[in-house]
């Protein structure tokens, strides 16, 4: 069993990971929509950075979910 502070820290970091993933996904959807609507290209670096941030957010969230599953139950 863990104390209250470590549980709060884990959920805070997991929330940051989920928010990073969701904001990256929303940005990628916006980029695709903008390119289709305006027939203009957005910088490839922006898309790569968004995909990288999404992967980092998924990794953070999954690692913490596995940690919670292992230590809590």
Coordinates of C-alpha atoms in Angstrom, one line a residue:
X1 CA 0.0 0.0 0.0
X2 CA 1.2 3.5 -0.8
X3 CA 0.7 6.7 0.9
X4 CA -1.6 9.5 -0.3
X5 CA 1.2 11.7 -1.7
X6 CA 2.6 9.2 -4.0
X7 CA -0.8 8.3 -5.3
X8 CA -1.6 12.0 -6.0
X9 CA 1.8 12.4 -7.8
X10 CA 1.1 9.3 -10.0
X11 CA -2.3 10.5 -11.0
X12 CA -1.0 14.0 -11.7
X13 CA 1.7 12.7 -14.0
X14 CA -0.7 10.4 -15.7
X15 CA -3.1 13.3 -16.2
X16 CA -0.2 15.3 -17.8
X17 CA 0.5 12.3 -20.1
X18 CA -3.1 12.0 -21.2
X19 CA -3.4 15.8 -21.8
X20 CA -0.2 15.7 -23.9
X21 CA -1.6 12.9 -26.0
X22 CA -5.0 14.5 -26.5
X23 CA -3.6 17.9 -27.3
X24 CA -1.3 16.4 -29.9
X25 CA -4.1 14.4 -31.4
X26 CA -6.3 17.5 -31.7
X27 CA -3.4 19.4 -33.3
X28 CA -2.8 16.6 -35.9
X29 CA -6.5 16.6 -36.7
X30 CA -6.4 20.4 -37.1
X31 CA -3.4 20.2 -39.4
X32 CA -5.1 17.6 -41.6
X33 CA -8.3 19.7 -41.7
X34 CA -6.4 22.9 -42.5
X35 CA -4.5 21.2 -45.3
X36 CA -7.7 19.8 -46.9
X37 CA -9.6 23.1 -46.6
X38 CA -7.0 25.6 -47.7
X39 CA -4.9 23.4 -50.0
X40 CA -1.7 24.5 -48.1
X41 CA 0.9 22.4 -46.5
X42 CA 1.9 22.7 -42.8
X43 CA 5.5 22.3 -41.8
X44 CA 6.5 18.6 -41.5
X45 CA 8.4 19.4 -38.3
X46 CA 5.2 20.5 -36.6
X47 CA 3.5 17.2 -37.4
X48 CA 6.6 15.2 -36.3
X49 CA 6.7 17.0 -33.0
X50 CA 3.0 16.4 -32.5
X51 CA 3.4 12.7 -33.2
X52 CA 6.4 12.5 -30.9
X53 CA 4.5 14.3 -28.1
X54 CA 1.6 11.9 -28.6
X55 CA 3.8 8.9 -28.3
X56 CA 5.5 10.3 -25.2
X57 CA 2.1 10.9 -23.6
X58 CA 0.9 7.4 -24.4
X59 CA 4.2 5.9 -23.0
X60 CA 3.9 7.9 -19.8
X61 CA 0.2 7.0 -19.3
X62 CA 0.7 3.3 -20.0
X63 CA 3.8 3.0 -17.7
X64 CA 1.9 4.6 -14.9
X65 CA -1.2 2.4 -15.5
X66 CA 1.0 -0.7 -15.3
X67 CA 2.6 0.7 -12.2
X68 CA -0.8 1.3 -10.5
X69 CA -2.0 -2.1 -11.5
X70 CA 1.1 -3.8 -10.1
X71 CA 1.3 -1.9 -6.8
X72 CA -2.4 -1.3 -6.0
X73 CA -4.1 -4.6 -6.7

